[in-house]
XYZ file of C-alpha atoms in Angstrom:
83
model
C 15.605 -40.516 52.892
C 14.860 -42.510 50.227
C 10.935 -41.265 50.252
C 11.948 -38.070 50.325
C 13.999 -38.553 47.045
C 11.408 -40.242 45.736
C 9.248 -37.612 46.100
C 11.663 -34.922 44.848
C 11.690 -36.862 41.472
C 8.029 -36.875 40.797
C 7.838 -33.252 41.552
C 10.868 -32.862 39.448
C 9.098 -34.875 36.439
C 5.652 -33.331 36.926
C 7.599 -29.951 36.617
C 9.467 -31.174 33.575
C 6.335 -32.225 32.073
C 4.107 -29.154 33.132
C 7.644 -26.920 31.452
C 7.290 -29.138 27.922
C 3.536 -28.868 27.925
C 4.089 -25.073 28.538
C 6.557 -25.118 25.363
C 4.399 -26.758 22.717
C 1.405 -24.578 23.540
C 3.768 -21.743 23.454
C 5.076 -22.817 20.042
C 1.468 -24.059 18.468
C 0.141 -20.338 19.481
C 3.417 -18.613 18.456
C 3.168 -20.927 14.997
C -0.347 -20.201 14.270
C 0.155 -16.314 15.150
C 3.255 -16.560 12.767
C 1.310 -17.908 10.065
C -1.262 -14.862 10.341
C 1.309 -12.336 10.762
C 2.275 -13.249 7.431
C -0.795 -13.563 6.122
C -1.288 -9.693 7.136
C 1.971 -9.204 5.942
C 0.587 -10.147 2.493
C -2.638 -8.628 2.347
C -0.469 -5.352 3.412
C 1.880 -5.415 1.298
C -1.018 -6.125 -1.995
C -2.856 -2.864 -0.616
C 0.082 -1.007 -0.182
C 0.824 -2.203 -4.370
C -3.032 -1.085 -4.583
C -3.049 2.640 -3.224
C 0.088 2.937 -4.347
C -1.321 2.855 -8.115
C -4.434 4.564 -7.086
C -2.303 7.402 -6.592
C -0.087 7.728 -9.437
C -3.325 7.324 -11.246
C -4.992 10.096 -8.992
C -2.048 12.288 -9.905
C -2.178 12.054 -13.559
C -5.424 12.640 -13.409
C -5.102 15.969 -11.585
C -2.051 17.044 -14.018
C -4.289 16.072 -16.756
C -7.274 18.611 -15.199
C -4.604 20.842 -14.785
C -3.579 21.119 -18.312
C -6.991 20.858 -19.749
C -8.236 23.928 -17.235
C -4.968 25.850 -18.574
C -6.053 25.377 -22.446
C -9.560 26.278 -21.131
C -8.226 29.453 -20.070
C -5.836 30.280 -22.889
C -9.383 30.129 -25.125
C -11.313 32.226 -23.169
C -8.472 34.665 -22.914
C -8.282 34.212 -26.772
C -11.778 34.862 -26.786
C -12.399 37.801 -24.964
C -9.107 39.562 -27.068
C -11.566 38.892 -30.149
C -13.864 40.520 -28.687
């Protein structure tokens, strides 16, 4: 009896240890995939700052074609009533 108690500790203890061995390889990987999550995260969130500029500049740049096709019209218009 006492064997078998014996040997239904070290099975419980190699368990335990094989469970907390388990746990800091689970929490190394899910630390080091946490730290480039946010690292992403960053980068993201810069090019996201990025395009978004990009395209209020794209759009002022269009209005600004815009207006200068519009005054290119208004003098040929005023052009061809001289003539």
């Amino acid at each position: 009896m006492s064997d078998e108690k014996f040997i239904i500790n070290e099975i419980v203890k190699c368990n335990r240890m094989m469970v907390i061995g388990l746990r800091e390889q689970y929490d190394k990987i899910d630390s080091n995939y946490g730290r480039r999550i946010a690292v992403i995260e960053g980068r993201l969130d810069a090019m996201e700052k990025n395009l978004d500029l990009l395209g209020k500049e794209l759009r002022e740049q269009y209005f600004s074609l815009g207006r200068k096709l519009d005054l290119i019209e208004l003098q040929i218009v005023k052009q061809n009533k001289k003539k």
